[in-house]
XYZ file of C-alpha atoms in Angstrom:
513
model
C 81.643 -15.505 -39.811
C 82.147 -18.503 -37.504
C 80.600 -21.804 -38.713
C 77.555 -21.761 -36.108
C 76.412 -18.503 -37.714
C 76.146 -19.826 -41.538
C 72.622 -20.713 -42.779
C 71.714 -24.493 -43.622
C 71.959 -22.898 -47.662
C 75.589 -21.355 -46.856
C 76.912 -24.358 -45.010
C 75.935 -26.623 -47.639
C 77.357 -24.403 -50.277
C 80.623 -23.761 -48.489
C 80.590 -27.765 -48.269
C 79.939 -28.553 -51.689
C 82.300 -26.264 -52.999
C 84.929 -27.527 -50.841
C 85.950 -24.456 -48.648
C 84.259 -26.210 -45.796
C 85.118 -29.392 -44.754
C 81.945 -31.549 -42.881
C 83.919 -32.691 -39.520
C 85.201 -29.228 -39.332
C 81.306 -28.352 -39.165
C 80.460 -31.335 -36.805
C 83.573 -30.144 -34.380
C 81.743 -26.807 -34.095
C 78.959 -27.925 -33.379
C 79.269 -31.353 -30.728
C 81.815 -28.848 -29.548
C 78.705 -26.565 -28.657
C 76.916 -29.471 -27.541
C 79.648 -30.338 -24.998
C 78.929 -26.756 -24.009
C 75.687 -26.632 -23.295
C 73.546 -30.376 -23.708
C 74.479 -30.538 -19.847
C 71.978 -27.402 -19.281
C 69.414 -28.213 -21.798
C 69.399 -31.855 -22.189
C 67.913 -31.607 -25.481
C 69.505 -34.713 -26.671
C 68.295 -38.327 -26.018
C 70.919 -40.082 -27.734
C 74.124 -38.058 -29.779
C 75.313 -40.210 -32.556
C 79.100 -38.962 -32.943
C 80.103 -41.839 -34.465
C 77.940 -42.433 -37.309
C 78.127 -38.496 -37.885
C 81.399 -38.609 -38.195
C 81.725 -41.544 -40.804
C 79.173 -39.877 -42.697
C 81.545 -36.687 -42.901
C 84.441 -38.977 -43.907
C 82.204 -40.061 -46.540
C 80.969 -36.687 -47.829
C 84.509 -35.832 -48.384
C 85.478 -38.989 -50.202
C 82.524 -38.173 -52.659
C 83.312 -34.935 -53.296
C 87.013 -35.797 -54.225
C 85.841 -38.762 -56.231
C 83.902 -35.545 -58.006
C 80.573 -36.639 -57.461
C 78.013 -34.403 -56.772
C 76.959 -33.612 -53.552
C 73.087 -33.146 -52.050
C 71.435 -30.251 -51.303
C 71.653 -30.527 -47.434
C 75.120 -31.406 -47.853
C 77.241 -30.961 -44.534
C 74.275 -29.886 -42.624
C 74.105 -30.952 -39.079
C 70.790 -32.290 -38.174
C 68.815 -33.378 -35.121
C 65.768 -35.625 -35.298
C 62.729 -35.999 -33.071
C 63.228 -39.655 -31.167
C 59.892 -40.825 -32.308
C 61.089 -41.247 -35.636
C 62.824 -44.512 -36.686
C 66.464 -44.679 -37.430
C 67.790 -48.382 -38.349
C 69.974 -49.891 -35.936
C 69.608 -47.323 -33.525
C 67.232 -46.690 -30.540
C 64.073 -44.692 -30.418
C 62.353 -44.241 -27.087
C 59.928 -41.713 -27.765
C 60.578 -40.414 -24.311
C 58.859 -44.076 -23.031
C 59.938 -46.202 -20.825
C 58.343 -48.559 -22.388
C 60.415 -48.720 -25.504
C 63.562 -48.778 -23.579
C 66.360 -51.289 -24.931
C 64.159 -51.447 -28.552
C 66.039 -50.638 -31.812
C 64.815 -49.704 -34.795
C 64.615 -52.598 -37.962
C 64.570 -49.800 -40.311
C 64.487 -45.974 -41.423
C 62.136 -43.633 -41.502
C 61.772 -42.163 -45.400
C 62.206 -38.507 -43.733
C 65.637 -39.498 -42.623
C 66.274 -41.591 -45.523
C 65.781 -38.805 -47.860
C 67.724 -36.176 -45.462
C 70.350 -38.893 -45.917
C 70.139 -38.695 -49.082
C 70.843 -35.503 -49.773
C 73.844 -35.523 -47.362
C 72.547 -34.188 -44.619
C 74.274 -35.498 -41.425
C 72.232 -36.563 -38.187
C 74.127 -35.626 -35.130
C 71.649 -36.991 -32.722
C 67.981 -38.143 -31.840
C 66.211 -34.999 -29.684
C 64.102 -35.256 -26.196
C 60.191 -35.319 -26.366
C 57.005 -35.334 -24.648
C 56.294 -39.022 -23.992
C 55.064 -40.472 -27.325
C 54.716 -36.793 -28.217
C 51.738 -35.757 -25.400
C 52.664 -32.783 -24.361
C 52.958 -28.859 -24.756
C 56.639 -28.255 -23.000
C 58.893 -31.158 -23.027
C 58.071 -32.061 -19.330
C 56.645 -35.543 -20.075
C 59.655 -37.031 -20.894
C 60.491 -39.763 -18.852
C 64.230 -39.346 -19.113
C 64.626 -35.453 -18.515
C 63.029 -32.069 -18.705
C 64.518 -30.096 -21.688
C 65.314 -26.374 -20.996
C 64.858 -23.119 -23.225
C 68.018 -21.854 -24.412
C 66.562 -18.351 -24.167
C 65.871 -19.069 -20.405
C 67.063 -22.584 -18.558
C 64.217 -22.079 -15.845
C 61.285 -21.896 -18.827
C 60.297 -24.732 -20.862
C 61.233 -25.379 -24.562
C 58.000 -25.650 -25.698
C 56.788 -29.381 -27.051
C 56.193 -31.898 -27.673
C 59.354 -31.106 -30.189
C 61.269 -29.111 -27.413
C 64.501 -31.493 -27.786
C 64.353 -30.353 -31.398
C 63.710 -26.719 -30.604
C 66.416 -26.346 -27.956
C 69.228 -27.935 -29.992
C 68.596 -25.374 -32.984
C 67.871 -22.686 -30.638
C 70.799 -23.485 -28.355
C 73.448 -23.820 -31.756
C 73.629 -27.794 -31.151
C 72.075 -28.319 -34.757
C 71.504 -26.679 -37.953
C 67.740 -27.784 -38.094
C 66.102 -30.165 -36.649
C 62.524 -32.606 -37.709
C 59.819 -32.740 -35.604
C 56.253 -34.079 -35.332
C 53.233 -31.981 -35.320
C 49.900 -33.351 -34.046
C 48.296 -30.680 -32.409
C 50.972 -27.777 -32.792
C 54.184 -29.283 -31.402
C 56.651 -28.117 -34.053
C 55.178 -24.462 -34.376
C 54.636 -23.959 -30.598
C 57.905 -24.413 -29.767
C 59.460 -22.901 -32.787
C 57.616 -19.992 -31.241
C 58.847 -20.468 -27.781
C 62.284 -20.964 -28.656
C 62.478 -18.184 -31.846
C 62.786 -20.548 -34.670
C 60.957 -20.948 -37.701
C 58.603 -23.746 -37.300
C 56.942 -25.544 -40.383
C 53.742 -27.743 -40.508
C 53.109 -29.082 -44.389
C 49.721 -30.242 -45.572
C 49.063 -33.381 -44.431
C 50.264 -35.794 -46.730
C 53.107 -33.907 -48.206
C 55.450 -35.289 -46.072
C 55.448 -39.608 -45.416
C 54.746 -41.034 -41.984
C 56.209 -43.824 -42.713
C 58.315 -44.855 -39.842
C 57.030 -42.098 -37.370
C 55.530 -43.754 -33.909
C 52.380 -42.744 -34.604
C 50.399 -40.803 -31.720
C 47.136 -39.609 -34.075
C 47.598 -40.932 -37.453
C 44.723 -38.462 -38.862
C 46.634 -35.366 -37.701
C 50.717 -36.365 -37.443
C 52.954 -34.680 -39.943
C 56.582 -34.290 -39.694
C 58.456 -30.858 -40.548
C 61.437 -28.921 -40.373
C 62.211 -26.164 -37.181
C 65.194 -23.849 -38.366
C 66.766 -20.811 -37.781
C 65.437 -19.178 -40.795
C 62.604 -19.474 -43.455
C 65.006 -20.660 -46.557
C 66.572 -23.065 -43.922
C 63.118 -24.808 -43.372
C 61.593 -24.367 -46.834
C 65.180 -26.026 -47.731
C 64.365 -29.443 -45.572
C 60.845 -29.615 -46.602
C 61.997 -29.542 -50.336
C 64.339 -32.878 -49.058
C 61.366 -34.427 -46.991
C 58.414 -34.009 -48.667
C 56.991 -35.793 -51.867
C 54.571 -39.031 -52.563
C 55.997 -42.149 -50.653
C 54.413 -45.768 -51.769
C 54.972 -46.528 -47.890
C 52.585 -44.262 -46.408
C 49.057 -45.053 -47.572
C 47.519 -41.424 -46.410
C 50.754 -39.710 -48.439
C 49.727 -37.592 -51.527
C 51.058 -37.480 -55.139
C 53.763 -35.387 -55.681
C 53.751 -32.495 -57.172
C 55.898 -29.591 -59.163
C 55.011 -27.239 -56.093
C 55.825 -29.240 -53.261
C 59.671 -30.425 -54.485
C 60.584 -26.798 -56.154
C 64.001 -25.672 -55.215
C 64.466 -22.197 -53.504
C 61.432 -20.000 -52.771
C 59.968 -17.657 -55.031
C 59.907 -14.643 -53.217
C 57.021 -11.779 -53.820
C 57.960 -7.964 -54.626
C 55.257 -6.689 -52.569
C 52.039 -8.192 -50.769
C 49.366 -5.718 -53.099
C 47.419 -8.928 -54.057
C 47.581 -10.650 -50.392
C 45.035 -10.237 -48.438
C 45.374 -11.092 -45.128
C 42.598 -12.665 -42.960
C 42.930 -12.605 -39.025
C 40.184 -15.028 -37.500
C 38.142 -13.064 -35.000
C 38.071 -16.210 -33.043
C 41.609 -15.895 -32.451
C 41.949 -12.118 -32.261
C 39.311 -12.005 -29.202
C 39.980 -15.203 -27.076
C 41.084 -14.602 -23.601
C 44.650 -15.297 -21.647
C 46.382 -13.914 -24.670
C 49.401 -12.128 -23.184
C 49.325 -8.362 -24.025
C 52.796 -8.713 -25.648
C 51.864 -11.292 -27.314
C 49.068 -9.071 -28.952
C 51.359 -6.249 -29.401
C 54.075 -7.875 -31.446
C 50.913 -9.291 -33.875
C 49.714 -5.679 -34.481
C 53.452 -5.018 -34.969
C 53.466 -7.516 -37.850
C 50.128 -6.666 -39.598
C 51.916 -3.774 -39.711
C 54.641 -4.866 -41.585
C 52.750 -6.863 -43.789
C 50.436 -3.486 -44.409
C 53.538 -1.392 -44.636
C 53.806 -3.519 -47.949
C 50.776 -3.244 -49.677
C 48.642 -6.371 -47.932
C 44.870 -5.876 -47.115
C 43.819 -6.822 -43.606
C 40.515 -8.032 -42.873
C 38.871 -9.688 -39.768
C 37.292 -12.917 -40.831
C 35.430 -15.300 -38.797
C 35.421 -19.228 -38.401
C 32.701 -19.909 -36.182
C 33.034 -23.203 -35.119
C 36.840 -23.280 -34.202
C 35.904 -22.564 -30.789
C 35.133 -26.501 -30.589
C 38.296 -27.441 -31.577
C 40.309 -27.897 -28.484
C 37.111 -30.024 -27.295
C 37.118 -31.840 -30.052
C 41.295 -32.304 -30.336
C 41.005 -33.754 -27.196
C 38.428 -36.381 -28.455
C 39.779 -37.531 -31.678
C 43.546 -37.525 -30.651
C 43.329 -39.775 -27.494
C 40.957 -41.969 -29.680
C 43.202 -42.237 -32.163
C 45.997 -42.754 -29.571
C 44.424 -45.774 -27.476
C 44.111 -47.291 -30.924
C 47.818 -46.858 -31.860
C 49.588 -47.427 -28.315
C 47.578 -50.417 -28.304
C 50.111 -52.879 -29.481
C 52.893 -51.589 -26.618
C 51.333 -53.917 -24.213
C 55.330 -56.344 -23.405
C 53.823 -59.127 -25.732
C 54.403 -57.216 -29.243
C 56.276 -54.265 -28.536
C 57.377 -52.669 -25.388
C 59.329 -53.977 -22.323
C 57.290 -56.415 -20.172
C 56.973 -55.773 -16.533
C 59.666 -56.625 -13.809
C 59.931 -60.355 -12.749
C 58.021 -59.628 -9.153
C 55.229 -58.036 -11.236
C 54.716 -60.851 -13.589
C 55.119 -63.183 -11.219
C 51.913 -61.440 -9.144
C 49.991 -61.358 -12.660
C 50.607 -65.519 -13.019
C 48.750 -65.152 -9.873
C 45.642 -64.670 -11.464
C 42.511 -67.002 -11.620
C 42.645 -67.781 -15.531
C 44.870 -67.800 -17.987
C 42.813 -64.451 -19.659
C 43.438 -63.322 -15.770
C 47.346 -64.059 -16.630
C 47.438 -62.331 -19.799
C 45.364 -59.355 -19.016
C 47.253 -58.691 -15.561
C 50.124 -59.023 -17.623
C 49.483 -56.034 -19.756
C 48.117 -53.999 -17.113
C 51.624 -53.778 -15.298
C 53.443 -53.621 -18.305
C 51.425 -50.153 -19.663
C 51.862 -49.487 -16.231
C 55.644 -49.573 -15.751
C 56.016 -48.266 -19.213
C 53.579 -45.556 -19.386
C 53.607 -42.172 -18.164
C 50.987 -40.283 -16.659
C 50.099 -38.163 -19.251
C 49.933 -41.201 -21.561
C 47.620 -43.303 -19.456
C 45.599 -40.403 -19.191
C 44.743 -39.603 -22.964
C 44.845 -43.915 -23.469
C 42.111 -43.747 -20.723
C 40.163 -40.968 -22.768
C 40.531 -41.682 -25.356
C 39.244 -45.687 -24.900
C 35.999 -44.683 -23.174
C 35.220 -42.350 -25.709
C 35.482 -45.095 -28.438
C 33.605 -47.597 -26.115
C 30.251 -48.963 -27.031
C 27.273 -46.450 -25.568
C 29.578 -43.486 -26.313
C 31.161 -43.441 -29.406
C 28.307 -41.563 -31.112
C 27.832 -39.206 -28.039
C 31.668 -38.284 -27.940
C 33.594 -39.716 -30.907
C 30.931 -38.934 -33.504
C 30.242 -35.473 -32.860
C 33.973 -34.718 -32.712
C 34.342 -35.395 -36.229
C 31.257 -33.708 -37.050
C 32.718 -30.567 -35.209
C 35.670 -31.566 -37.555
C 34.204 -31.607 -40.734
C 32.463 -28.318 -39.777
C 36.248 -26.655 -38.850
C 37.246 -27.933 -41.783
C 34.141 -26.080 -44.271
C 34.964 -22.762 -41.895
C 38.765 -22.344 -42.944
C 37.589 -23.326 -46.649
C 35.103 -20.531 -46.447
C 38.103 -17.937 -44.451
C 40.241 -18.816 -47.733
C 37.507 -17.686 -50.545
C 38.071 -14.329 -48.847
C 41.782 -14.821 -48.332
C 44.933 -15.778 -48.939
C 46.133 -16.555 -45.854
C 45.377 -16.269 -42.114
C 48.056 -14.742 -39.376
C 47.459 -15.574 -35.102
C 49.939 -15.897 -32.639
C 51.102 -19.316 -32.338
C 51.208 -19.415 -28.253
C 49.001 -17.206 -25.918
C 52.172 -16.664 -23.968
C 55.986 -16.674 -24.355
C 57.624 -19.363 -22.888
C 56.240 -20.364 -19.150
C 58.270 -21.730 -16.555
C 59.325 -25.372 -15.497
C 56.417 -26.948 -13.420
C 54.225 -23.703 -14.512
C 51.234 -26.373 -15.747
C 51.765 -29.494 -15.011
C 49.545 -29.800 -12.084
C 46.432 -28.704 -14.468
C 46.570 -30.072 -17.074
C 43.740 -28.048 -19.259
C 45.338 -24.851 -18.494
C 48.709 -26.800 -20.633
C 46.246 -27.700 -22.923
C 45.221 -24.276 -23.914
C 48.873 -23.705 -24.976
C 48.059 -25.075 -28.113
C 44.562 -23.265 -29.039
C 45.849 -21.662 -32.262
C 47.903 -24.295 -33.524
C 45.718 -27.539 -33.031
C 42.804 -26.350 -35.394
C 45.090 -26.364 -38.215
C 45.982 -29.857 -38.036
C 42.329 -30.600 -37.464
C 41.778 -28.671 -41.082
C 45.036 -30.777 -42.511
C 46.133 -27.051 -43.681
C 49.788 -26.164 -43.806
C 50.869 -23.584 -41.480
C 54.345 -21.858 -40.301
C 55.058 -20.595 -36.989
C 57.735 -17.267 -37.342
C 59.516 -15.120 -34.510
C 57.871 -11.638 -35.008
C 58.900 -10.544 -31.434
C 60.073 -10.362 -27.629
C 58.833 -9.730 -24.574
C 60.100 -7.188 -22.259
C 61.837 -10.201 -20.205
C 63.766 -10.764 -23.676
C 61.442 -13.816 -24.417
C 60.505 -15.124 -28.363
C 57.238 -14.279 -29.203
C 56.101 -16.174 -32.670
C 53.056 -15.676 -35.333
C 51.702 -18.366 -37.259
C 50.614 -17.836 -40.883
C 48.046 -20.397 -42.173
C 47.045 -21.291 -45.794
C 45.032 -23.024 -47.857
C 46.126 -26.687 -48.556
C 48.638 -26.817 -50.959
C 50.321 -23.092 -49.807
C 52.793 -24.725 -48.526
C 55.381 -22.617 -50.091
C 53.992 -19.422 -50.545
C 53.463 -19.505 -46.302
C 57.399 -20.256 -46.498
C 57.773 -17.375 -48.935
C 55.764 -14.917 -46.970
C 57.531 -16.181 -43.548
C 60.767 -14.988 -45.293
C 59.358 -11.863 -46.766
C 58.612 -11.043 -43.133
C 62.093 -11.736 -41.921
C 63.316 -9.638 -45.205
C 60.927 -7.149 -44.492
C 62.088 -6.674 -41.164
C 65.744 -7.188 -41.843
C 65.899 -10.493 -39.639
C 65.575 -8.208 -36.648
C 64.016 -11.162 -34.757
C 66.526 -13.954 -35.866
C 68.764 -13.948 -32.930
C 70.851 -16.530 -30.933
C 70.239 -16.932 -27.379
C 73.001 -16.322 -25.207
C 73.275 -19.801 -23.014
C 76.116 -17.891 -21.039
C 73.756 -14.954 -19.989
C 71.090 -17.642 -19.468
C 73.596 -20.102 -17.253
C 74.379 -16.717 -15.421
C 70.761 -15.362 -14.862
C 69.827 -19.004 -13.553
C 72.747 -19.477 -10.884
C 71.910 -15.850 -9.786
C 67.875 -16.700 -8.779
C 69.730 -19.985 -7.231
């Protein structure tokens, strides 16, 4: 078995038993990266050096007998909105260009911790707005599965590099679905945790109510193996939670059968239109499964989630004018060009100077899809319509929030697709923008809930295209959805755990060229 093939668990063992050395695991895999980044561009910024010293270091500890963390060895990939000291993070801005962080976020620190090596910081949808990775404002990330479809996003850097064998896992962010939908577009195990399990602290927040970091891996142990590293209480992070016995356990707890599960599928979901028919299909295909092994199915209703998207799109850009407010050139963010600052001193007053000063600044710096949700998001906060917009969105919250609570007193867990589609092609949506919104209608109620959810490949379409499910729990499940994803992937002797083949991929692009 070659050394892309091993598991995050196997790696790690090999490592800390010593029949594996680290660089021999970072050769194989910047060597795949030398391969293939060219093609995907997953990567914002690779950090071979650093990597590398951190190998040297790994082995030094082990031969001083020390023992060694539980992601020890493991290549890893980070989402570029999440602070590493000394280093850059863009978060696909422009406006953050040339800034480096003053200090680490506690998701790396603790992946550090437990030896984990980070090979790199991963491409994103500009200050993570986005559904496919085509916001960036550096480069548009490709699916490994197919370079002329998208990755998914807004963690499609993330995505791609596991998918494409550039990392072993990868973090992302998750506001409104953006680790699960393209864990889903890309085959990978996608996790969300409860919100609050895992610390925000140093994340660039987009929507502080609904952000929560998480693992995408190849497999369900993989992920519930980085959460187990990530998550716990931080004293940083006001909104984190106590830890708990649950949340840190090592190893999952796998069931024998599913004859107390009973498995709810939202009506909501099961009837809303533009679902592809595969997409459909390969959900029937795993109620089956979970049937075929003693779950109950029932159809269960939650009546209101046909407001969340509206609602998403209230409270998110709120919460997002709020937070992007301080990249304005004076506290954070690059100020504008000489010529344009020169035409703001222009103005009448020195407010005039200030204000026209900011303007071209967000300007330079800020995409379109940013401005656009800044815009939205400050004239639904603005006096005359905060109750009329703002208001009712968190009512329409709190009453999402009552219908899953309600969906989980009759059971355990809920399954829907993750995407209505497999993975759509480059420049598919992004000339309307509500039909790339609707790529994320069954992931962005759960982070509306704060509910823990995993995203799972259960599938492919007949163009050889991941299809993923998403299984939802109460908050707190966090494991047992992690346990269930893998007693899926057990079930169905990892039929759907495959590699893409970038050389088939490579080949079927130059051909339509």
């Amino acid at each position: 078995m070659s050394i892309l093939e091993l598991t995050a668990t196997e790696l790690a063992g090999q490592v800390q038993s010593g029949s594996l050395d680290p660089e021999s695991a970072l050769d194989a895999y910047f060597g795949e990266i030398q391969k293939s980044e060219s093609h995907l561009k997953a990567f914002l910024l690779l950090m071979r050096e650093s990597a590398y010293a951190q190998a040297r270091s790994l082995r030094a500890k082990r031969a001083e007998g020390r023992t060694l963390g539980r992601l020890a060895g493991v290549p890893m990939a980070v989402k570029d909105n999440l602070l590493i000291e000394g280093f850059p993070v863009t978060c696909g801005s422009r406006i953050l260009q040339g800034y480096r962080s003053s200090y680490t976020a506690t998701v790396v620190e603790r992946l550090i911790r437990e030896d984990a090596i980070v090979i790199g910081k991963t491409n994103l949808d500009e200050f993570a707005m986005g559904s496919s990775t085509e916001n960036s404002a550096f480069q548009i990330t490709r699916n490994p599965w197919d370079l002329e479809r998208v990755p998914g996003g807004s963690s499609g850097g993330s995505a791609a590099a596991v998918a494409g064998s550039m990392a072993l896992a990868a973090l992302g962010s998750d506001t409104g679905g953006s680790i699960r939908q393209p864990a889903g577009l890309c085959g990978l195990v996608g996790f969300k945790p409860t919100y609050g399990f895992v610390s925000r602290y140093g994340l660039v927040a987009f929507a502080s109510s609904l952000d929560q970091v998480g693992p995408l891996a190849r497999t369900a142990a993989d992920a519930a193996l980085v959460f187990g590293v990530i998550a716990g209480h931080d004293p940083k992070d006001s909104t984190s939670l106590v830890s708990s016995n649950e949340m840190n356990a090592h190893g999952l707890e796998l069931p024998k059968d599913l004859n107390n599960v009973v498995v709810g599928v939202p009506k909501e979901f099961a009837d809303a239109s533009g679902v592809d028919p595969e997409v459909t299909q390969a959900l029937e295909k795993t109620l089956e499964v979970f049937r075929s092994r003693g779950a109950r199915v029932r159809s269960v209703t939650l009546p209101h989630v046909k407001f969340a998207l509206a609602a998403y799109y209230v409270l998110a850009p709120s919460e997002a004018s709020a937070n992007l407010a301080r990249f304005d050139g004076v506290r954070y963010g690059n100020r504008a060009s000489e010529r344009e600052s020169a035409r703001a001193a222009d103005a009448d007053s020195g407010e005039g100077e200030l204000i026209g000063l900011y303007k071209r600044s967000r300007t330079e710096g800020f995409g379109r899809e940013v401005q656009r949700r800044i815009l939205i998001g400050t004239f639904a906060l603005s006096q005359g319509y905060y109750e009329a917009y703002y208001g009712k969105a968190q009512r329409a919250r709190g009453l999402i929030v009552q219908d899953f609570e309600k969906a989980f007193g009759e059971c355990q867990i809920l399954l829907a697709p993750t995407a209505p589609t497999p993975a759509f092609k480059v420049g598919e949506k992004t000339d309307d923008p509500v039909a790339m919104y609707l790529s994320d209608v069954f992931t962005i109620p759960v982070n509306i809930a704060g509910i823990p959810a995993v995203s799972f490949p259960c599938g492919f379409s007949r163009a050889g295209l991941p299809i993923g499910a998403q299984l939802m729990g109460p908050k707190g499940s966090d494991r047992r959805l992690l346990a269930l994803a893998q007693f899926f992937e057990e079930a169905t002797e990892k039929a759907f755990i495959r590699r893409p083949s970038m050389g088939k991929a490579k080949k079927a692009t130059e051909a339509r060229e």
